[in-house]
Amino acid sequence: MTDQNQSFQDAAKGAKQGILSEFLGFMKDNAKWWLIPFLIVFGLLGLLLVLGSTGAAPFIYTMF
C-alpha cells in the first residue's frame, strides 16, 4: 500500500467533523475570511424570512 493510500485511510478513520467545523477549516486553510460578512448577511436574511412567515410578521413590518 502506498503512503498516499495509507494517509487517506488514516484520515477516513479519524473523528467525523460537522459541517460548520469543516467550513471553518476550509476558510482557515484557504484564507477565505472575506466570506464571513456574506455569511452573516445571508444568515440574517434567512432569519428575517423565517420570522416573516410566523406570528412575528407584524412586528417585523413595522421596522421598515
CSV table of C-alpha atoms in Angstrom, one decimal:
chain,number,residue,atom,x,y,z
A,1,MET,CA,0.0,0.0,0.0
A,2,THR,CA,1.4,3.4,-0.9
A,3,ASP,CA,1.8,6.3,1.6
A,4,GLN,CA,-0.9,8.3,-0.1
A,5,ASN,CA,-3.4,5.4,0.2
A,6,GLN,CA,-2.4,4.9,3.9
A,7,SER,CA,-2.8,8.6,4.7
A,8,PHE,CA,-6.2,8.6,3.1
A,9,GLN,CA,-7.4,5.6,5.1
A,10,ASP,CA,-6.0,7.1,8.3
A,11,ALA,CA,-7.9,10.3,7.6
A,12,ALA,CA,-11.1,8.3,6.9
A,13,LYS,CA,-10.8,6.5,10.3
A,14,GLY,CA,-10.4,9.9,12.1
A,15,ALA,CA,-13.1,11.7,14.0
A,16,LYS,CA,-16.0,13.0,12.0
A,17,GLN,CA,-16.4,16.7,11.8
A,18,GLY,CA,-19.6,18.7,11.5
A,19,ILE,CA,-20.4,20.9,8.5
A,20,LEU,CA,-19.6,24.1,10.4
A,21,SER,CA,-16.2,22.9,11.6
A,22,GLU,CA,-15.5,21.6,8.0
A,23,PHE,CA,-16.4,25.0,6.6
A,24,LEU,CA,-14.3,26.9,9.2
A,25,GLY,CA,-11.4,24.7,8.5
A,26,PHE,CA,-11.7,25.4,4.8
A,27,MET,CA,-11.8,29.1,5.4
A,28,LYS,CA,-8.7,28.9,7.6
A,29,ASP,CA,-6.7,26.7,5.3
A,30,ASN,CA,-7.6,28.8,2.1
A,31,ALA,CA,-7.6,32.3,3.7
A,32,LYS,CA,-11.2,32.8,2.8
A,33,TRP,CA,-12.1,35.1,5.8
A,34,TRP,CA,-13.7,37.6,3.4
A,35,LEU,CA,-16.7,35.2,3.2
A,36,ILE,CA,-17.7,35.9,6.8
A,37,PRO,CA,-19.7,39.2,6.0
A,38,PHE,CA,-21.6,37.4,3.2
A,39,LEU,CA,-22.5,34.5,5.6
A,40,ILE,CA,-23.7,36.9,8.2
A,41,VAL,CA,-25.9,38.8,5.8
A,42,PHE,CA,-27.3,35.6,4.3
A,43,GLY,CA,-28.0,34.3,7.8
A,44,LEU,CA,-29.8,37.5,8.8
A,45,LEU,CA,-31.9,37.5,5.6
A,46,GLY,CA,-32.8,33.8,6.3
A,47,LEU,CA,-33.8,34.7,9.8
A,48,LEU,CA,-35.9,37.6,8.5
A,49,LEU,CA,-37.7,35.2,6.1
A,50,VAL,CA,-38.4,32.7,8.8
A,51,LEU,CA,-39.7,35.3,11.2
A,52,GLY,CA,-41.7,37.0,8.4
A,53,SER,CA,-43.7,33.8,7.9
A,54,THR,CA,-44.5,33.3,11.6
A,55,GLY,CA,-46.5,35.3,14.1
A,56,ALA,CA,-43.7,37.8,14.4
A,57,ALA,CA,-44.5,39.3,11.0
A,58,PRO,CA,-46.5,42.3,12.3
A,59,PHE,CA,-43.5,43.4,14.4
A,60,ILE,CA,-41.0,43.0,11.6
A,61,TYR,CA,-43.1,45.0,9.1
A,62,THR,CA,-43.2,48.0,11.5
A,63,MET,CA,-39.4,48.2,11.4
A,64,PHE,CA,-39.4,49.0,7.7
